[in-house]
Amino acid sequence: MIEKTLSIIKPDGVKKGVIGDIVKTFEENGLKVVAMKMIHMSKREAEGFYAVHKEKPFFQSLTDFMCSGPSVVQVLEGKNAIDKNREIMGATNPKDADPDTIRDKHGSSIEVNTVHGSDAPETAKTEIAYFFSDIETFS
Ligand code: CMP
């Protein structure tokens, strides 16, 4: 099934200068970039985006990190894009990520893990709408 998913190259990925490497990995794996922009999230925007985690002990630290510098937000489209993107990213904790996944190559810790990807169709819809309007997304 052709799906769309939200991807974020987090501030550590932008600072390391690996935007191109990450986008190349998406494209080589059949994921098309159908929307893209660089944003510097405010604390409020980061808290809104990660609202499902607001009771977690890492919420403050995660939202501080997400507004520590610019990120690249993208919509990726392709066959089974949601699961495909999660496979390419690797496990949340870079220590557990399969070899050659993005988090294995570039991630530093469970928090500073370079990329975010939606985890399910409903989440993808909400997350895409959080950053992009319909006319900013192509196909
Ligand atoms: P992400 O895929 O963006 O979704 C939620 C984020 O919370 C996750 O990646 C990590 O960056 C962060 N996270 C998840 N679990 C932990 C944890 N135990 N400690 C710190 N950060 C975490």
JSON list of C-alpha atoms and ligand atoms in Angstrom, two decimals:
[
{"chain": "A", "resi": 1, "resn": "MET", "atom": "CA", "xyz": [0.00, 0.00, 0.00]},
{"chain": "A", "resi": 2, "resn": "ILE", "atom": "CA", "xyz": [1.28, 3.47, -0.87]},
{"chain": "A", "resi": 3, "resn": "GLU", "atom": "CA", "xyz": [1.54, 5.46, 2.37]},
{"chain": "A", "resi": 4, "resn": "LYS", "atom": "CA", "xyz": [2.86, 8.75, 3.63]},
{"chain": "A", "resi": 5, "resn": "THR", "atom": "CA", "xyz": [4.86, 9.14, 6.81]},
{"chain": "A", "resi": 6, "resn": "LEU", "atom": "CA", "xyz": [6.43, 12.02, 8.72]},
{"chain": "A", "resi": 7, "resn": "SER", "atom": "CA", "xyz": [10.20, 12.09, 9.10]},
{"chain": "A", "resi": 8, "resn": "ILE", "atom": "CA", "xyz": [12.25, 14.49, 11.19]},
{"chain": "A", "resi": 9, "resn": "ILE", "atom": "CA", "xyz": [16.01, 14.87, 10.89]},
{"chain": "A", "resi": 10, "resn": "LYS", "atom": "CA", "xyz": [16.62, 16.01, 14.46]},
{"chain": "A", "resi": 11, "resn": "PRO", "atom": "CA", "xyz": [18.99, 18.83, 15.52]},
{"chain": "A", "resi": 12, "resn": "ASP", "atom": "CA", "xyz": [21.94, 16.41, 15.98]},
{"chain": "A", "resi": 13, "resn": "GLY", "atom": "CA", "xyz": [21.61, 15.20, 12.35]},
{"chain": "A", "resi": 14, "resn": "VAL", "atom": "CA", "xyz": [21.48, 18.77, 11.03]},
{"chain": "A", "resi": 15, "resn": "LYS", "atom": "CA", "xyz": [24.50, 19.79, 13.19]},
{"chain": "A", "resi": 16, "resn": "LYS", "atom": "CA", "xyz": [26.53, 16.78, 12.02]},
{"chain": "A", "resi": 17, "resn": "GLY", "atom": "CA", "xyz": [25.90, 17.68, 8.37]},
{"chain": "A", "resi": 18, "resn": "VAL", "atom": "CA", "xyz": [24.25, 14.39, 7.44]},
{"chain": "A", "resi": 19, "resn": "ILE", "atom": "CA", "xyz": [20.99, 15.69, 5.90]},
{"chain": "A", "resi": 20, "resn": "GLY", "atom": "CA", "xyz": [22.14, 14.61, 2.43]},
{"chain": "A", "resi": 21, "resn": "ASP", "atom": "CA", "xyz": [23.25, 11.16, 3.57]},
{"chain": "A", "resi": 22, "resn": "ILE", "atom": "CA", "xyz": [19.90, 10.56, 5.29]},
{"chain": "A", "resi": 23, "resn": "VAL", "atom": "CA", "xyz": [17.79, 11.77, 2.35]},
{"chain": "A", "resi": 24, "resn": "LYS", "atom": "CA", "xyz": [19.90, 9.64, -0.02]},
{"chain": "A", "resi": 25, "resn": "THR", "atom": "CA", "xyz": [19.17, 6.59, 2.16]},
{"chain": "A", "resi": 26, "resn": "PHE", "atom": "CA", "xyz": [15.42, 7.29, 1.98]},
{"chain": "A", "resi": 27, "resn": "GLU", "atom": "CA", "xyz": [15.52, 7.70, -1.80]},
{"chain": "A", "resi": 28, "resn": "GLU", "atom": "CA", "xyz": [17.67, 4.61, -2.37]},
{"chain": "A", "resi": 29, "resn": "ASN", "atom": "CA", "xyz": [15.09, 2.63, -0.40]},
{"chain": "A", "resi": 30, "resn": "GLY", "atom": "CA", "xyz": [12.11, 3.75, -2.48]},
{"chain": "A", "resi": 31, "resn": "LEU", "atom": "CA", "xyz": [10.89, 6.56, -0.23]},
{"chain": "A", "resi": 32, "resn": "LYS", "atom": "CA", "xyz": [10.11, 9.75, -2.12]},
{"chain": "A", "resi": 33, "resn": "VAL", "atom": "CA", "xyz": [10.35, 13.15, -0.46]},
{"chain": "A", "resi": 34, "resn": "VAL", "atom": "CA", "xyz": [6.96, 14.80, -1.12]},
{"chain": "A", "resi": 35, "resn": "ALA", "atom": "CA", "xyz": [7.33, 17.71, 1.35]},
{"chain": "A", "resi": 36, "resn": "MET", "atom": "CA", "xyz": [10.37, 19.19, 3.10]},
{"chain": "A", "resi": 37, "resn": "LYS", "atom": "CA", "xyz": [11.32, 22.20, 5.22]},
{"chain": "A", "resi": 38, "resn": "MET", "atom": "CA", "xyz": [13.86, 23.29, 7.83]},
{"chain": "A", "resi": 39, "resn": "ILE", "atom": "CA", "xyz": [12.38, 24.59, 11.06]},
{"chain": "A", "resi": 40, "resn": "HIS", "atom": "CA", "xyz": [13.70, 25.60, 14.46]},
{"chain": "A", "resi": 41, "resn": "MET", "atom": "CA", "xyz": [11.03, 24.27, 16.81]},
{"chain": "A", "resi": 42, "resn": "SER", "atom": "CA", "xyz": [9.93, 26.36, 19.75]},
{"chain": "A", "resi": 43, "resn": "LYS", "atom": "CA", "xyz": [9.59, 24.62, 23.11]},
{"chain": "A", "resi": 44, "resn": "ARG", "atom": "CA", "xyz": [5.80, 24.82, 22.71]},
{"chain": "A", "resi": 45, "resn": "GLU", "atom": "CA", "xyz": [5.92, 23.22, 19.25]},
{"chain": "A", "resi": 46, "resn": "ALA", "atom": "CA", "xyz": [8.18, 20.41, 20.51]},
{"chain": "A", "resi": 47, "resn": "GLU", "atom": "CA", "xyz": [5.88, 19.82, 23.51]},
{"chain": "A", "resi": 48, "resn": "GLY", "atom": "CA", "xyz": [2.84, 19.72, 21.22]},
{"chain": "A", "resi": 49, "resn": "PHE", "atom": "CA", "xyz": [4.50, 17.29, 18.84]},
{"chain": "A", "resi": 50, "resn": "TYR", "atom": "CA", "xyz": [5.55, 14.91, 21.62]},
{"chain": "A", "resi": 51, "resn": "ALA", "atom": "CA", "xyz": [2.38, 15.42, 23.72]},
{"chain": "A", "resi": 52, "resn": "VAL", "atom": "CA", "xyz": [1.84, 11.62, 23.96]},
{"chain": "A", "resi": 53, "resn": "HIS", "atom": "CA", "xyz": [5.06, 11.45, 25.99]},
{"chain": "A", "resi": 54, "resn": "LYS", "atom": "CA", "xyz": [4.22, 14.28, 28.40]},
{"chain": "A", "resi": 55, "resn": "GLU", "atom": "CA", "xyz": [4.10, 12.02, 31.46]},
{"chain": "A", "resi": 56, "resn": "LYS", "atom": "CA", "xyz": [7.44, 10.35, 30.64]},
{"chain": "A", "resi": 57, "resn": "PRO", "atom": "CA", "xyz": [10.53, 11.18, 32.70]},
{"chain": "A", "resi": 58, "resn": "PHE", "atom": "CA", "xyz": [12.43, 12.16, 29.53]},
{"chain": "A", "resi": 59, "resn": "PHE", "atom": "CA", "xyz": [9.81, 14.64, 28.26]},
{"chain": "A", "resi": 60, "resn": "GLN", "atom": "CA", "xyz": [11.58, 17.85, 29.40]},
{"chain": "A", "resi": 61, "resn": "SER", "atom": "CA", "xyz": [14.96, 16.75, 28.19]},
{"chain": "A", "resi": 62, "resn": "LEU", "atom": "CA", "xyz": [13.58, 15.47, 24.84]},
{"chain": "A", "resi": 63, "resn": "THR", "atom": "CA", "xyz": [11.67, 18.69, 24.12]},
{"chain": "A", "resi": 64, "resn": "ASP", "atom": "CA", "xyz": [14.72, 20.81, 25.11]},
{"chain": "A", "resi": 65, "resn": "PHE", "atom": "CA", "xyz": [16.84, 18.79, 22.70]},
{"chain": "A", "resi": 66, "resn": "MET", "atom": "CA", "xyz": [14.29, 19.13, 19.89]},
{"chain": "A", "resi": 67, "resn": "CYS", "atom": "CA", "xyz": [14.43, 22.92, 20.14]},
{"chain": "A", "resi": 68, "resn": "SER", "atom": "CA", "xyz": [18.24, 23.10, 20.53]},
{"chain": "A", "resi": 69, "resn": "GLY", "atom": "CA", "xyz": [18.69, 23.83, 16.81]},
{"chain": "A", "resi": 70, "resn": "PRO", "atom": "CA", "xyz": [17.03, 23.49, 13.42]},
{"chain": "A", "resi": 71, "resn": "SER", "atom": "CA", "xyz": [15.48, 20.21, 12.22]},
{"chain": "A", "resi": 72, "resn": "VAL", "atom": "CA", "xyz": [14.41, 19.06, 8.77]},
{"chain": "A", "resi": 73, "resn": "VAL", "atom": "CA", "xyz": [10.81, 17.87, 8.62]},
{"chain": "A", "resi": 74, "resn": "GLN", "atom": "CA", "xyz": [9.73, 15.80, 5.63]},
{"chain": "A", "resi": 75, "resn": "VAL", "atom": "CA", "xyz": [6.85, 13.78, 4.31]},
{"chain": "A", "resi": 76, "resn": "LEU", "atom": "CA", "xyz": [8.01, 10.52, 2.74]},
{"chain": "A", "resi": 77, "resn": "GLU", "atom": "CA", "xyz": [5.81, 8.55, 0.37]},
{"chain": "A", "resi": 78, "resn": "GLY", "atom": "CA", "xyz": [6.16, 4.99, -0.86]},
{"chain": "A", "resi": 79, "resn": "LYS", "atom": "CA", "xyz": [5.08, 1.39, -0.55]},
{"chain": "A", "resi": 80, "resn": "ASN", "atom": "CA", "xyz": [4.57, 0.63, 3.17]},
{"chain": "A", "resi": 81, "resn": "ALA", "atom": "CA", "xyz": [6.36, 3.91, 3.89]},
{"chain": "A", "resi": 82, "resn": "ILE", "atom": "CA", "xyz": [5.67, 3.85, 7.64]},
{"chain": "A", "resi": 83, "resn": "ASP", "atom": "CA", "xyz": [7.29, 0.47, 8.33]},
{"chain": "A", "resi": 84, "resn": "LYS", "atom": "CA", "xyz": [9.92, 0.97, 5.64]},
{"chain": "A", "resi": 85, "resn": "ASN", "atom": "CA", "xyz": [11.05, 4.23, 7.26]},
{"chain": "A", "resi": 86, "resn": "ARG", "atom": "CA", "xyz": [11.19, 2.58, 10.70]},
{"chain": "A", "resi": 87, "resn": "GLU", "atom": "CA", "xyz": [13.32, -0.22, 9.26]},
{"chain": "A", "resi": 88, "resn": "ILE", "atom": "CA", "xyz": [15.72, 2.26, 7.64]},
{"chain": "A", "resi": 89, "resn": "MET", "atom": "CA", "xyz": [15.98, 4.32, 10.87]},
{"chain": "A", "resi": 90, "resn": "GLY", "atom": "CA", "xyz": [16.76, 1.31, 13.11]},
{"chain": "A", "resi": 91, "resn": "ALA", "atom": "CA", "xyz": [15.81, 0.85, 16.76]},
{"chain": "A", "resi": 92, "resn": "THR", "atom": "CA", "xyz": [15.08, 3.92, 18.94]},
{"chain": "A", "resi": 93, "resn": "ASN", "atom": "CA", "xyz": [18.24, 3.27, 20.95]},
{"chain": "A", "resi": 94, "resn": "PRO", "atom": "CA", "xyz": [21.21, 3.47, 18.53]},
{"chain": "A", "resi": 95, "resn": "LYS", "atom": "CA", "xyz": [22.93, 0.76, 20.65]},
{"chain": "A", "resi": 96, "resn": "ASP", "atom": "CA", "xyz": [20.23, -1.69, 19.52]},
{"chain": "A", "resi": 97, "resn": "ALA", "atom": "CA", "xyz": [19.98, -0.49, 15.92]},
{"chain": "A", "resi": 98, "resn": "ASP", "atom": "CA", "xyz": [20.84, -2.90, 13.11]},
{"chain": "A", "resi": 99, "resn": "PRO", "atom": "CA", "xyz": [24.11, -2.25, 11.25]},
{"chain": "A", "resi": 100, "resn": "ASP", "atom": "CA", "xyz": [23.94, 0.47, 8.58]},
{"chain": "A", "resi": 101, "resn": "THR", "atom": "CA", "xyz": [20.62, 1.88, 9.75]},
{"chain": "A", "resi": 102, "resn": "ILE", "atom": "CA", "xyz": [20.52, 5.68, 10.18]},
{"chain": "A", "resi": 103, "resn": "ARG", "atom": "CA", "xyz": [20.54, 5.51, 13.99]},
{"chain": "A", "resi": 104, "resn": "ASP", "atom": "CA", "xyz": [23.39, 2.98, 13.94]},
{"chain": "A", "resi": 105, "resn": "LYS", "atom": "CA", "xyz": [25.46, 5.27, 11.71]},
{"chain": "A", "resi": 106, "resn": "HIS", "atom": "CA", "xyz": [24.63, 8.65, 13.22]},
{"chain": "A", "resi": 107, "resn": "GLY", "atom": "CA", "xyz": [22.74, 8.32, 16.54]},
{"chain": "A", "resi": 108, "resn": "SER", "atom": "CA", "xyz": [24.44, 9.09, 19.86]},
{"chain": "A", "resi": 109, "resn": "SER", "atom": "CA", "xyz": [21.92, 8.00, 22.51]},
{"chain": "A", "resi": 110, "resn": "ILE", "atom": "CA", "xyz": [18.33, 6.91, 23.00]},
{"chain": "A", "resi": 111, "resn": "GLU", "atom": "CA", "xyz": [17.39, 10.62, 23.07]},
{"chain": "A", "resi": 112, "resn": "VAL", "atom": "CA", "xyz": [19.86, 12.05, 20.56]},
{"chain": "A", "resi": 113, "resn": "ASN", "atom": "CA", "xyz": [18.91, 9.53, 17.90]},
{"chain": "A", "resi": 114, "resn": "THR", "atom": "CA", "xyz": [19.06, 11.63, 14.69]},
{"chain": "A", "resi": 115, "resn": "VAL", "atom": "CA", "xyz": [15.67, 10.81, 13.18]},
{"chain": "A", "resi": 116, "resn": "HIS", "atom": "CA", "xyz": [12.02, 10.48, 14.05]},
{"chain": "A", "resi": 117, "resn": "GLY", "atom": "CA", "xyz": [9.44, 8.54, 12.02]},
{"chain": "A", "resi": 118, "resn": "SER", "atom": "CA", "xyz": [5.70, 8.03, 12.51]},
{"chain": "A", "resi": 119, "resn": "ASP", "atom": "CA", "xyz": [4.83, 4.67, 14.05]},
{"chain": "A", "resi": 120, "resn": "ALA", "atom": "CA", "xyz": [1.34, 3.98, 12.60]},
{"chain": "A", "resi": 121, "resn": "PRO", "atom": "CA", "xyz": [-1.10, 5.29, 9.94]},
{"chain": "A", "resi": 122, "resn": "GLU", "atom": "CA", "xyz": [-3.15, 7.38, 12.40]},
{"chain": "A", "resi": 123, "resn": "THR", "atom": "CA", "xyz": [-0.01, 8.91, 13.93]},
{"chain": "A", "resi": 124, "resn": "ALA", "atom": "CA", "xyz": [1.37, 9.64, 10.46]},
{"chain": "A", "resi": 125, "resn": "LYS", "atom": "CA", "xyz": [-1.78, 11.57, 9.56]},
{"chain": "A", "resi": 126, "resn": "THR", "atom": "CA", "xyz": [-1.67, 13.67, 12.74]},
{"chain": "A", "resi": 127, "resn": "GLU", "atom": "CA", "xyz": [2.09, 14.25, 12.57]},
{"chain": "A", "resi": 128, "resn": "ILE", "atom": "CA", "xyz": [2.03, 15.29, 8.90]},
{"chain": "A", "resi": 129, "resn": "ALA", "atom": "CA", "xyz": [-0.82, 17.73, 9.60]},
{"chain": "A", "resi": 130, "resn": "TYR", "atom": "CA", "xyz": [1.16, 19.14, 12.56]},
{"chain": "A", "resi": 131, "resn": "PHE", "atom": "CA", "xyz": [3.83, 20.53, 10.21]},
{"chain": "A", "resi": 132, "resn": "PHE", "atom": "CA", "xyz": [2.34, 20.64, 6.70]},
{"chain": "A", "resi": 133, "resn": "SER", "atom": "CA", "xyz": [-0.87, 21.89, 5.10]},
{"chain": "A", "resi": 134, "resn": "ASP", "atom": "CA", "xyz": [-2.36, 19.94, 2.17]},
{"chain": "A", "resi": 135, "resn": "ILE", "atom": "CA", "xyz": [-0.97, 22.37, -0.41]},
{"chain": "A", "resi": 136, "resn": "GLU", "atom": "CA", "xyz": [2.57, 21.93, 0.94]},
{"chain": "A", "resi": 137, "resn": "THR", "atom": "CA", "xyz": [2.52, 18.18, 0.26]},
{"chain": "A", "resi": 138, "resn": "PHE", "atom": "CA", "xyz": [3.09, 16.73, -3.23]},
{"chain": "A", "resi": 139, "resn": "SER", "atom": "CA", "xyz": [2.69, 13.29, -4.68]},
{"chain": "B", "resi": 1, "resn": "CMP", "atom": "P1", "xyz": [11.31, 9.34, 18.52]},
{"chain": "B", "resi": 1, "resn": "CMP", "atom": "O1", "xyz": [11.18, 8.30, 17.49]},
{"chain": "B", "resi": 1, "resn": "CMP", "atom": "O2", "xyz": [11.42, 10.76, 18.09]},
{"chain": "B", "resi": 1, "resn": "CMP", "atom": "O3", "xyz": [10.05, 9.24, 19.52]},
{"chain": "B", "resi": 1, "resn": "CMP", "atom": "C1", "xyz": [10.10, 9.66, 20.87]},
{"chain": "B", "resi": 1, "resn": "CMP", "atom": "C2", "xyz": [11.49, 10.02, 21.29]},
{"chain": "B", "resi": 1, "resn": "CMP", "atom": "O4", "xyz": [11.70, 10.04, 22.67]},
{"chain": "B", "resi": 1, "resn": "CMP", "atom": "C3", "xyz": [12.45, 8.96, 20.78]},
{"chain": "B", "resi": 1, "resn": "CMP", "atom": "O5", "xyz": [12.59, 9.03, 19.41]},
{"chain": "B", "resi": 1, "resn": "CMP", "atom": "C4", "xyz": [13.68, 9.29, 21.58]},
{"chain": "B", "resi": 1, "resn": "CMP", "atom": "O6", "xyz": [14.41, 10.39, 21.03]},
{"chain": "B", "resi": 1, "resn": "CMP", "atom": "C5", "xyz": [13.07, 9.73, 22.90]},
{"chain": "B", "resi": 1, "resn": "CMP", "atom": "N1", "xyz": [13.13, 8.65, 23.89]},
{"chain": "B", "resi": 1, "resn": "CMP", "atom": "C6", "xyz": [12.47, 7.49, 23.88]},
{"chain": "B", "resi": 1, "resn": "CMP", "atom": "N2", "xyz": [12.75, 6.76, 24.98]},
{"chain": "B", "resi": 1, "resn": "CMP", "atom": "C7", "xyz": [13.61, 7.50, 25.70]},
{"chain": "B", "resi": 1, "resn": "CMP", "atom": "C8", "xyz": [14.28, 7.31, 26.93]},
{"chain": "B", "resi": 1, "resn": "CMP", "atom": "N3", "xyz": [14.12, 6.20, 27.65]},
{"chain": "B", "resi": 1, "resn": "CMP", "atom": "N4", "xyz": [15.11, 8.29, 27.36]},
{"chain": "B", "resi": 1, "resn": "CMP", "atom": "C9", "xyz": [15.27, 9.42, 26.64]},
{"chain": "B", "resi": 1, "resn": "CMP", "atom": "N5", "xyz": [14.65, 9.67, 25.45]},
{"chain": "B", "resi": 1, "resn": "CMP", "atom": "C10", "xyz": [13.84, 8.71, 25.00]}
]
